[in-house]
C-alpha cells in the first residue's frame, strides 16, 4: 500500500481514504511487491493548481532550517514563484521565493551550503528576459524577494542551476548555471561556473560554449567526487549536440579542480553517436548504488530507440565514454515515451545503497502521455526494460504527464521513506497545464 498526497506527509498510510473515499484497505504490502500501480488506485490527488500555473515544473527537497525534517521546494513558473517550506495537507508550502511570470521565476532550483556557513541555501532560476538566479537561506515566511541575485546576459540564463562542492579549491562552493540558448537564433548554449556568487563576473567566468544547436547547459549537475581525489566534479548536458550524428547529444563530465576563464575539454564526453538520441537531456548524480564509496552518473537519451528513450548509469571511477557499455541501461517501453524527463536518487529501501526515481512524462501505459514514475533499487546493473522496475506508478488520464519532475530524500512518514512526483499535463480536460505534486510513501522491506 502506498499513500499519494499533494504536499501532505501521511502519518498513517493504512487508514486514509482512497479515491472512492473508503478507508477499508488490505494489509500494507511491501513496495518491492507492488509492481505497477495506477495513480487513482494509489490515493487521492489534492491541491491541484489553476490553469496555466504549471505547479511542479521542478522539485527539490532539503532540510533548510536544520530541524532534521526536509522541506519541499516546488517550482511554479506559471505564477513566477518557488513554493518553499514543510509539506502541508492539500496545498502548497506557505513560504515562497517570488519573482515575475515573464521571468519564469521558479523554472529551476538547486540547494546546498555554497558559502560553508552551516546553513543550506537555495538558488532559484528565472530564465525569462535577460535571465537570473536568485538566492535565499532557510524557510521563507510568506512571500520573500531574494536579496542575492545574479543577472544573466540573455541566453535563458538560469534554465538550470547546480550548487557545487568547492571545485576550485578556495574553500567555498560554487554555482554552475546553464544558459542553453544564446539568443537571436544562434542556439549555441552555455554553462557558467561562478566562483563567487556574491561578486559574480560573468564576462570573466569559466564558460563552456556549445556548438550551434547544441543546447549546452540545458541540464547541469553536481556529480560529487567521481575520481577519488577529494574534489567535486560536475556535468553539463548538450542534448542537441552533433557527436558523430545529428542531434545525438552529449553529456560532458569535468573533474575538479576547475578555475580561471578558459574552459577545459571534458574528461569524459558521454555519447552514443546515434542520430536523434539527444543524450544529455538529463545528467544527474546517481549516488553510491553499490556501496564501493564512489558515486555514479545518470544520463538520459529520450530520443533513443525510436524515442522509446534510454537511461544509462555509469559507476565511478568512470572508464568509458561510450554509453552502450554503461553499467546499467534502462529502455523505455513504447515509441514516444522518451525516457527520461527527470531523475533523482536516494536510499528508499534503507539498505545503504542509492536508488533511482525516474520520471517519464510521455509514457503511454496509462493513456496517451499519461506519464509514469519508475523506482529502481540499487545496484543498477545490466540492460532492463522500464516495465520491470521495482515500482511503477502510472498516470490515470491521457495527457497527465506524470513524472515531469521527481524528488527523493523527503524523510519518512510512519517509518516509510517519502519521495515526490509532479504531473504537468492536460489530464483534467479543460484545465490545461494546471499541474500537481504528490508525495508518495511506501511500506518497505
GROMACS .gro file of C-alpha atoms in nm:
model
  445
    1UNK     CA    1   0.000   0.000   0.000
    2UNK     CA    2   0.126   0.347  -0.077
    3UNK     CA    3  -0.003   0.692   0.003
    4UNK     CA    4  -0.023   0.964  -0.257
    5UNK     CA    5  -0.094   1.319  -0.144
    6UNK     CA    6  -0.017   1.669  -0.259
    7UNK     CA    7   0.225   1.826  -0.012
    8UNK     CA    8   0.089   1.604   0.265
    9UNK     CA    9   0.307   1.383   0.484
   10UNK     CA   10   0.075   1.096   0.583
   11UNK     CA   11   0.143   0.950   0.925
   12UNK     CA   12  -0.086   0.651   0.883
   13UNK     CA   13  -0.071   0.500   0.537
   14UNK     CA   14  -0.316   0.222   0.630
   15UNK     CA   15  -0.609   0.439   0.737
   16UNK     CA   16  -0.666   0.714   0.483
   17UNK     CA   17  -0.936   0.747   0.218
   18UNK     CA   18  -0.867   0.605  -0.125
   19UNK     CA   19  -1.003   0.757  -0.446
   20UNK     CA   20  -1.354   0.634  -0.358
   21UNK     CA   21  -1.346   0.773  -0.003
   22UNK     CA   22  -1.310   0.430   0.157
   23UNK     CA   23  -1.068   0.367   0.445
   24UNK     CA   24  -1.108  -0.010   0.427
   25UNK     CA   25  -0.771  -0.121   0.292
   26UNK     CA   26  -0.596  -0.456   0.274
   27UNK     CA   27  -0.283  -0.503   0.486
   28UNK     CA   28   0.020  -0.293   0.395
   29UNK     CA   29   0.224  -0.452   0.117
   30UNK     CA   30   0.599  -0.428   0.072
   31UNK     CA   31   0.680  -0.182  -0.205
   32UNK     CA   32   0.914  -0.439  -0.358
   33UNK     CA   33   0.598  -0.640  -0.435
   34UNK     CA   34   0.385  -0.354  -0.560
   35UNK     CA   35   0.471  -0.380  -0.929
   36UNK     CA   36   0.254  -0.141  -1.129
   37UNK     CA   37   0.009   0.093  -0.956
   38UNK     CA   38  -0.235   0.336  -1.117
   39UNK     CA   39  -0.245   0.685  -0.971
   40UNK     CA   40  -0.615   0.663  -0.879
   41UNK     CA   41  -0.561   0.331  -0.704
   42UNK     CA   42  -0.269   0.467  -0.506
   43UNK     CA   43  -0.453   0.756  -0.346
   44UNK     CA   44  -0.619   1.093  -0.383
   45UNK     CA   45  -0.471   1.389  -0.571
   46UNK     CA   46  -0.529   1.718  -0.390
   47UNK     CA   47  -0.405   2.075  -0.413
   48UNK     CA   48  -0.433   2.099  -0.790
   49UNK     CA   49  -0.341   2.440  -0.930
   50UNK     CA   50  -0.524   2.679  -1.155
   51UNK     CA   51  -0.487   2.659  -1.532
   52UNK     CA   52  -0.151   2.783  -1.651
   53UNK     CA   53   0.021   2.784  -1.312
   54UNK     CA   54   0.235   2.481  -1.405
   55UNK     CA   55   0.279   2.360  -1.048
   56UNK     CA   56   0.572   2.124  -1.002
   57UNK     CA   57   0.785   2.216  -1.302
   58UNK     CA   58   1.083   2.134  -1.082
   59UNK     CA   59   1.108   1.973  -0.739
   60UNK     CA   60   1.377   1.965  -0.473
   61UNK     CA   61   1.395   1.855  -0.111
   62UNK     CA   62   1.636   1.964   0.163
   63UNK     CA   63   1.646   2.041   0.534
   64UNK     CA   64   1.659   2.420   0.511
   65UNK     CA   65   1.616   2.506   0.879
   66UNK     CA   66   1.823   2.236   1.048
   67UNK     CA   67   1.535   2.070   1.232
   68UNK     CA   68   1.603   1.730   1.079
   69UNK     CA   69   1.290   1.733   0.858
   70UNK     CA   70   1.332   1.818   0.489
   71UNK     CA   71   1.140   2.100   0.329
   72UNK     CA   72   0.993   2.081  -0.020
   73UNK     CA   73   1.071   2.330  -0.297
   74UNK     CA   74   0.812   2.337  -0.577
   75UNK     CA   75   0.862   2.539  -0.894
   76UNK     CA   76   0.557   2.729  -1.021
   77UNK     CA   77   0.694   2.932  -1.314
   78UNK     CA   78   0.346   2.999  -1.448
   79UNK     CA   79   0.294   3.212  -1.138
   80UNK     CA   80   0.651   3.334  -1.102
   81UNK     CA   81   0.700   3.150  -0.771
   82UNK     CA   82   0.903   2.884  -0.598
   83UNK     CA   83   0.698   2.747  -0.307
   84UNK     CA   84   0.929   2.661  -0.016
   85UNK     CA   85   0.852   2.501   0.320
   86UNK     CA   86   0.735   2.192   0.504
   87UNK     CA   87   0.483   1.982   0.313
   88UNK     CA   88   0.126   2.068   0.415
   89UNK     CA   89  -0.207   1.893   0.369
   90UNK     CA   90  -0.393   1.966   0.048
   91UNK     CA   91  -0.193   2.270  -0.053
   92UNK     CA   92   0.141   2.432  -0.115
   93UNK     CA   93   0.411   2.525   0.137
   94UNK     CA   94   0.337   2.865   0.290
   95UNK     CA   95   0.671   3.029   0.207
   96UNK     CA   96   0.788   3.126  -0.139
   97UNK     CA   97   1.057   3.294  -0.341
   98UNK     CA   98   0.869   3.530  -0.570
   99UNK     CA   99   0.953   3.693  -0.899
  100UNK     CA  100   0.764   3.759  -1.220
  101UNK     CA  101   0.578   3.537  -1.462
  102UNK     CA  102   0.762   3.699  -1.753
  103UNK     CA  103   1.095   3.599  -1.598
  104UNK     CA  104   0.970   3.241  -1.543
  105UNK     CA  105   1.079   3.260  -1.181
  106UNK     CA  106   1.077   2.906  -1.045
  107UNK     CA  107   1.190   2.728  -1.363
  108UNK     CA  108   1.489   2.567  -1.189
  109UNK     CA  109   1.619   2.517  -0.836
  110UNK     CA  110   1.927   2.390  -0.654
  111UNK     CA  111   2.020   2.361  -0.287
  112UNK     CA  112   2.348   2.341  -0.098
  113UNK     CA  113   2.570   2.521   0.151
  114UNK     CA  114   2.787   2.702  -0.104
  115UNK     CA  115   2.928   2.957   0.145
  116UNK     CA  116   3.011   2.698   0.415
  117UNK     CA  117   2.825   2.879   0.692
  118UNK     CA  118   2.650   2.562   0.804
  119UNK     CA  119   2.314   2.660   0.655
  120UNK     CA  120   2.157   2.518   0.340
  121UNK     CA  121   2.097   2.782   0.075
  122UNK     CA  122   1.856   2.769  -0.217
  123UNK     CA  123   1.902   2.912  -0.566
  124UNK     CA  124   1.607   2.967  -0.798
  125UNK     CA  125   1.635   3.014  -1.174
  126UNK     CA  126   1.439   3.273  -1.373
  127UNK     CA  127   1.547   3.225  -1.736
  128UNK     CA  128   1.297   3.465  -1.897
  129UNK     CA  129   1.411   3.804  -2.024
  130UNK     CA  130   1.783   3.850  -1.953
  131UNK     CA  131   1.774   3.561  -1.710
  132UNK     CA  132   1.879   3.541  -1.347
  133UNK     CA  133   1.938   3.313  -1.050
  134UNK     CA  134   1.842   3.436  -0.704
  135UNK     CA  135   1.930   3.303  -0.361
  136UNK     CA  136   1.794   3.270  -0.013
  137UNK     CA  137   1.860   3.081   0.310
  138UNK     CA  138   1.622   2.897   0.537
  139UNK     CA  139   1.244   2.878   0.508
  140UNK     CA  140   1.074   3.199   0.391
  141UNK     CA  141   0.789   3.337   0.598
  142UNK     CA  142   0.530   3.427   0.339
  143UNK     CA  143   0.646   3.575   0.009
  144UNK     CA  144   1.015   3.662   0.005
  145UNK     CA  145   1.207   3.861  -0.253
  146UNK     CA  146   1.564   3.731  -0.263
  147UNK     CA  147   1.840   3.974  -0.171
  148UNK     CA  148   2.113   3.796  -0.368
  149UNK     CA  149   2.069   3.792  -0.745
  150UNK     CA  150   2.295   3.713  -1.038
  151UNK     CA  151   2.174   3.873  -1.359
  152UNK     CA  152   2.232   3.697  -1.688
  153UNK     CA  153   2.314   3.818  -2.036
  154UNK     CA  154   2.013   3.665  -2.207
  155UNK     CA  155   2.070   3.308  -2.332
  156UNK     CA  156   1.795   3.176  -2.098
  157UNK     CA  157   2.046   3.210  -1.818
  158UNK     CA  158   1.911   3.019  -1.518
  159UNK     CA  159   1.731   2.746  -1.713
  160UNK     CA  160   1.931   2.505  -1.497
  161UNK     CA  161   2.141   2.553  -1.185
  162UNK     CA  162   2.355   2.337  -0.954
  163UNK     CA  163   2.540   2.407  -0.629
  164UNK     CA  164   2.891   2.260  -0.640
  165UNK     CA  165   3.121   2.138  -0.364
  166UNK     CA  166   3.436   2.353  -0.398
  167UNK     CA  167   3.568   2.269  -0.745
  168UNK     CA  168   3.837   2.540  -0.743
  169UNK     CA  169   3.999   2.480  -0.405
  170UNK     CA  170   3.910   2.813  -0.240
  171UNK     CA  171   3.724   2.653   0.049
  172UNK     CA  172   3.380   2.761  -0.070
  173UNK     CA  173   3.126   2.615  -0.306
  174UNK     CA  174   3.039   2.745  -0.649
  175UNK     CA  175   2.739   2.774  -0.878
  176UNK     CA  176   2.702   2.611  -1.217
  177UNK     CA  177   2.437   2.787  -1.424
  178UNK     CA  178   2.301   2.674  -1.759
  179UNK     CA  179   2.212   2.919  -2.036
  180UNK     CA  180   2.107   2.689  -2.322
  181UNK     CA  181   2.009   2.948  -2.585
  182UNK     CA  182   2.239   3.239  -2.669
  183UNK     CA  183   1.954   3.430  -2.832
  184UNK     CA  184   1.900   3.583  -3.176
  185UNK     CA  185   1.852   3.236  -3.318
  186UNK     CA  186   2.212   3.127  -3.264
  187UNK     CA  187   2.116   2.838  -3.034
  188UNK     CA  188   2.467   2.770  -2.906
  189UNK     CA  189   2.406   2.747  -2.534
  190UNK     CA  190   2.647   2.793  -2.245
  191UNK     CA  191   2.722   2.689  -1.891
  192UNK     CA  192   2.889   2.926  -1.642
  193UNK     CA  193   3.098   2.833  -1.338
  194UNK     CA  194   3.052   3.117  -1.088
  195UNK     CA  195   3.320   3.105  -0.820
  196UNK     CA  196   3.189   3.389  -0.602
  197UNK     CA  197   2.811   3.425  -0.626
  198UNK     CA  198   2.823   3.740  -0.413
  199UNK     CA  199   3.052   3.911  -0.664
  200UNK     CA  200   2.974   3.744  -0.995
  201UNK     CA  201   3.169   3.835  -1.305
  202UNK     CA  202   3.009   3.655  -1.598
  203UNK     CA  203   3.238   3.823  -1.850
  204UNK     CA  204   3.540   3.655  -1.691
  205UNK     CA  205   3.374   3.341  -1.557
  206UNK     CA  206   3.472   2.995  -1.667
  207UNK     CA  207   3.228   2.937  -1.953
  208UNK     CA  208   3.159   2.638  -2.170
  209UNK     CA  209   3.015   2.745  -2.505
  210UNK     CA  210   2.833   2.488  -2.714
  211UNK     CA  211   2.817   2.447  -3.088
  212UNK     CA  212   2.522   2.562  -3.299
  213UNK     CA  213   2.200   2.398  -3.183
  214UNK     CA  214   2.370   2.200  -2.905
  215UNK     CA  215   2.160   2.344  -2.623
  216UNK     CA  216   2.461   2.330  -2.394
  217UNK     CA  217   2.353   2.398  -2.036
  218UNK     CA  218   2.001   2.257  -2.078
  219UNK     CA  219   2.094   2.046  -1.778
  220UNK     CA  220   2.379   2.091  -1.529
  221UNK     CA  221   2.469   1.879  -1.229
  222UNK     CA  222   2.693   1.843  -0.928
  223UNK     CA  223   2.826   1.489  -0.953
  224UNK     CA  224   3.021   1.467  -0.629
  225UNK     CA  225   3.372   1.324  -0.625
  226UNK     CA  226   3.385   1.066  -0.905
  227UNK     CA  227   3.760   1.001  -0.921
  228UNK     CA  228   3.850   0.988  -0.552
  229UNK     CA  229   4.070   1.297  -0.542
  230UNK     CA  230   3.860   1.474  -0.279
  231UNK     CA  231   3.742   1.745  -0.520
  232UNK     CA  232   3.391   1.779  -0.657
  233UNK     CA  233   3.316   1.710  -1.022
  234UNK     CA  234   3.042   1.841  -1.250
  235UNK     CA  235   2.832   1.754  -1.554
  236UNK     CA  236   2.684   1.954  -1.842
  237UNK     CA  237   2.420   1.829  -2.086
  238UNK     CA  238   2.411   1.927  -2.455
  239UNK     CA  239   2.116   1.728  -2.594
  240UNK     CA  240   2.129   1.895  -2.936
  241UNK     CA  241   2.500   1.834  -2.988
  242UNK     CA  242   2.610   1.657  -3.305
  243UNK     CA  243   2.853   1.399  -3.166
  244UNK     CA  244   2.904   1.162  -3.456
  245UNK     CA  245   2.544   1.202  -3.578
  246UNK     CA  246   2.279   1.475  -3.594
  247UNK     CA  247   2.111   1.552  -3.259
  248UNK     CA  248   2.285   1.257  -3.099
  249UNK     CA  249   2.359   1.473  -2.796
  250UNK     CA  250   2.635   1.459  -2.540
  251UNK     CA  251   2.683   1.473  -2.163
  252UNK     CA  252   3.021   1.607  -2.052
  253UNK     CA  253   3.191   1.523  -1.723
  254UNK     CA  254   3.461   1.751  -1.583
  255UNK     CA  255   3.683   1.661  -1.291
  256UNK     CA  256   3.784   1.930  -1.044
  257UNK     CA  257   3.984   2.135  -0.973
  258UNK     CA  258   3.850   2.391  -1.220
  259UNK     CA  259   3.937   2.759  -1.222
  260UNK     CA  260   4.018   3.053  -1.450
  261UNK     CA  261   3.821   3.163  -1.753
  262UNK     CA  262   3.937   2.914  -2.019
  263UNK     CA  263   3.700   2.619  -2.039
  264UNK     CA  264   3.878   2.283  -2.034
  265UNK     CA  265   3.785   1.996  -2.259
  266UNK     CA  266   3.572   1.732  -2.085
  267UNK     CA  267   3.742   1.448  -1.905
  268UNK     CA  268   3.468   1.227  -2.044
  269UNK     CA  269   3.226   1.315  -2.325
  270UNK     CA  270   2.944   1.064  -2.280
  271UNK     CA  271   2.766   0.984  -2.606
  272UNK     CA  272   2.601   0.713  -2.814
  273UNK     CA  273   2.676   0.865  -3.156
  274UNK     CA  274   2.326   0.762  -3.268
  275UNK     CA  275   2.123   1.023  -3.458
  276UNK     CA  276   1.837   1.175  -3.262
  277UNK     CA  277   1.924   1.017  -2.925
  278UNK     CA  278   1.955   1.358  -2.751
  279UNK     CA  279   2.197   1.233  -2.489
  280UNK     CA  280   2.226   1.481  -2.201
  281UNK     CA  281   1.859   1.574  -2.175
  282UNK     CA  282   1.916   1.471  -1.814
  283UNK     CA  283   2.251   1.437  -1.638
  284UNK     CA  284   2.248   1.377  -1.265
  285UNK     CA  285   2.425   1.210  -0.977
  286UNK     CA  286   2.300   0.859  -0.909
  287UNK     CA  287   2.469   0.836  -0.570
  288UNK     CA  288   2.655   0.529  -0.447
  289UNK     CA  289   2.437   0.240  -0.562
  290UNK     CA  290   2.681  -0.043  -0.494
  291UNK     CA  291   2.849   0.053  -0.166
  292UNK     CA  292   3.201   0.100  -0.303
  293UNK     CA  293   3.231   0.456  -0.175
  294UNK     CA  294   3.213   0.611  -0.522
  295UNK     CA  295   2.916   0.784  -0.676
  296UNK     CA  296   2.758   0.725  -1.015
  297UNK     CA  297   2.638   0.931  -1.310
  298UNK     CA  298   2.292   0.903  -1.468
  299UNK     CA  299   2.232   1.022  -1.825
  300UNK     CA  300   1.915   1.009  -2.034
  301UNK     CA  301   1.874   0.984  -2.409
  302UNK     CA  302   1.500   1.035  -2.469
  303UNK     CA  303   1.525   1.008  -2.848
  304UNK     CA  304   1.693   0.667  -2.849
  305UNK     CA  305   1.523   0.352  -2.977
  306UNK     CA  306   1.264   0.536  -3.190
  307UNK     CA  307   1.200   0.775  -2.898
  308UNK     CA  308   1.131   0.496  -2.650
  309UNK     CA  309   1.424   0.653  -2.472
  310UNK     CA  310   1.710   0.511  -2.274
  311UNK     CA  311   1.870   0.582  -1.937
  312UNK     CA  312   2.231   0.499  -1.858
  313UNK     CA  313   2.405   0.465  -1.521
  314UNK     CA  314   2.783   0.470  -1.500
  315UNK     CA  315   2.969   0.382  -1.183
  316UNK     CA  316   3.277   0.572  -1.077
  317UNK     CA  317   3.560   0.562  -1.137
  318UNK     CA  318   3.439   0.621  -1.492
  319UNK     CA  319   3.635   0.436  -1.756
  320UNK     CA  320   3.449   0.454  -2.087
  321UNK     CA  321   3.260   0.740  -2.253
  322UNK     CA  322   3.067   0.509  -2.487
  323UNK     CA  323   2.723   0.476  -2.327
  324UNK     CA  324   2.637   0.147  -2.492
  325UNK     CA  325   2.871  -0.021  -2.243
  326UNK     CA  326   2.735   0.163  -1.936
  327UNK     CA  327   2.699  -0.041  -1.617
  328UNK     CA  328   2.320  -0.006  -1.613
  329UNK     CA  329   2.081   0.062  -1.901
  330UNK     CA  330   1.703   0.108  -1.890
  331UNK     CA  331   1.496   0.113  -2.210
  332UNK     CA  332   1.160   0.285  -2.248
  333UNK     CA  333   0.854   0.071  -2.304
  334UNK     CA  334   0.687   0.230  -2.607
  335UNK     CA  335   0.780   0.450  -2.901
  336UNK     CA  336   0.737   0.812  -2.800
  337UNK     CA  337   0.778   0.753  -2.423
  338UNK     CA  338   1.106   0.944  -2.430
  339UNK     CA  339   1.262   0.801  -2.114
  340UNK     CA  340   1.358   1.006  -1.911
  341UNK     CA  341   1.248   1.360  -1.820
  342UNK     CA  342   1.358   1.368  -1.456
  343UNK     CA  343   1.580   1.168  -1.223
  344UNK     CA  344   1.665   1.181  -0.855
  345UNK     CA  345   1.838   0.941  -0.619
  346UNK     CA  346   1.819   0.844  -0.255
  347UNK     CA  347   1.811   0.537  -0.032
  348UNK     CA  348   1.442   0.443  -0.048
  349UNK     CA  349   1.466   0.090   0.094
  350UNK     CA  350   1.707   0.160   0.380
  351UNK     CA  351   1.977  -0.080   0.262
  352UNK     CA  352   2.255   0.178   0.248
  353UNK     CA  353   2.257   0.187  -0.132
  354UNK     CA  354   2.128   0.466  -0.354
  355UNK     CA  355   1.808   0.405  -0.552
  356UNK     CA  356   1.668   0.587  -0.855
  357UNK     CA  357   1.335   0.763  -0.907
  358UNK     CA  358   1.278   0.821  -1.280
  359UNK     CA  359   1.003   1.035  -1.433
  360UNK     CA  360   0.875   0.981  -1.788
  361UNK     CA  361   0.601   1.232  -1.862
  362UNK     CA  362   0.514   1.094  -2.208
  363UNK     CA  363   0.479   0.729  -2.106
  364UNK     CA  364   0.162   0.584  -2.256
  365UNK     CA  365   0.080   0.277  -2.045
  366UNK     CA  366  -0.191   0.465  -1.854
  367UNK     CA  367  -0.313   0.654  -2.161
  368UNK     CA  368  -0.151   0.874  -2.423
  369UNK     CA  369   0.109   1.088  -2.243
  370UNK     CA  370  -0.038   0.991  -1.905
  371UNK     CA  371   0.319   0.960  -1.780
  372UNK     CA  372   0.480   0.727  -1.529
  373UNK     CA  373   0.732   0.715  -1.247
  374UNK     CA  374   0.971   0.422  -1.211
  375UNK     CA  375   1.164   0.330  -0.896
  376UNK     CA  376   1.475   0.115  -0.925
  377UNK     CA  377   1.651  -0.016  -0.617
  378UNK     CA  378   2.030  -0.015  -0.636
  379UNK     CA  379   2.251  -0.152  -0.763
  380UNK     CA  380   2.155  -0.081  -1.124
  381UNK     CA  381   2.328  -0.344  -1.338
  382UNK     CA  382   2.270  -0.468  -1.692
  383UNK     CA  383   2.002  -0.399  -1.952
  384UNK     CA  384   1.642  -0.373  -1.828
  385UNK     CA  385   1.302  -0.270  -1.973
  386UNK     CA  386   1.137   0.014  -1.783
  387UNK     CA  387   0.830  -0.200  -1.711
  388UNK     CA  388   1.044  -0.433  -1.497
  389UNK     CA  389   1.119  -0.162  -1.241
  390UNK     CA  390   1.077  -0.248  -0.873
  391UNK     CA  391   0.793   0.002  -0.852
  392UNK     CA  392   0.589   0.168  -1.130
  393UNK     CA  393   0.320   0.433  -1.087
  394UNK     CA  394   0.122   0.521  -1.398
  395UNK     CA  395  -0.074   0.836  -1.471
  396UNK     CA  396  -0.450   0.787  -1.487
  397UNK     CA  397  -0.564   1.008  -1.771
  398UNK     CA  398  -0.427   1.080  -2.117
  399UNK     CA  399  -0.218   1.395  -2.104
  400UNK     CA  400  -0.146   1.387  -1.728
  401UNK     CA  401   0.230   1.398  -1.782
  402UNK     CA  402   0.312   1.228  -1.451
  403UNK     CA  403   0.687   1.233  -1.392
  404UNK     CA  404   0.756   1.585  -1.515
  405UNK     CA  405   0.969   1.622  -1.202
  406UNK     CA  406   1.067   1.392  -0.916
  407UNK     CA  407   1.241   1.436  -0.582
  408UNK     CA  408   1.380   1.180  -0.337
  409UNK     CA  409   1.506   1.231   0.016
  410UNK     CA  410   1.192   1.378   0.173
  411UNK     CA  411   1.234   1.198   0.502
  412UNK     CA  412   0.982   0.942   0.625
  413UNK     CA  413   0.613   0.900   0.703
  414UNK     CA  414   0.531   0.635   0.958
  415UNK     CA  415   0.883   0.500   0.909
  416UNK     CA  416   0.846   0.475   0.533
  417UNK     CA  417   1.070   0.684   0.302
  418UNK     CA  418   0.898   0.959   0.106
  419UNK     CA  419   0.953   1.080  -0.246
  420UNK     CA  420   0.761   1.321  -0.466
  421UNK     CA  421   0.642   1.338  -0.826
  422UNK     CA  422   0.458   1.601  -1.024
  423UNK     CA  423   0.239   1.599  -1.327
  424UNK     CA  424   0.217   1.884  -1.574
  425UNK     CA  425  -0.030   1.780  -1.838
  426UNK     CA  426  -0.389   1.825  -1.952
  427UNK     CA  427  -0.547   1.530  -1.775
  428UNK     CA  428  -0.819   1.748  -1.620
  429UNK     CA  429  -0.972   1.824  -1.954
  430UNK     CA  430  -1.018   2.199  -1.998
  431UNK     CA  431  -0.767   2.291  -1.726
  432UNK     CA  432  -0.456   2.289  -1.944
  433UNK     CA  433  -0.123   2.289  -1.766
  434UNK     CA  434  -0.256   2.300  -1.410
  435UNK     CA  435  -0.005   2.068  -1.252
  436UNK     CA  436   0.003   1.895  -0.915
  437UNK     CA  437   0.258   1.743  -0.679
  438UNK     CA  438   0.211   1.412  -0.500
  439UNK     CA  439   0.403   1.281  -0.201
  440UNK     CA  440   0.449   0.907  -0.205
  441UNK     CA  441   0.518   0.686   0.097
  442UNK     CA  442   0.587   0.316   0.056
  443UNK     CA  443   0.600   0.042   0.315
  444UNK     CA  444   0.938  -0.119   0.256
  445UNK     CA  445   1.112  -0.445   0.334
   0.00000   0.00000   0.00000
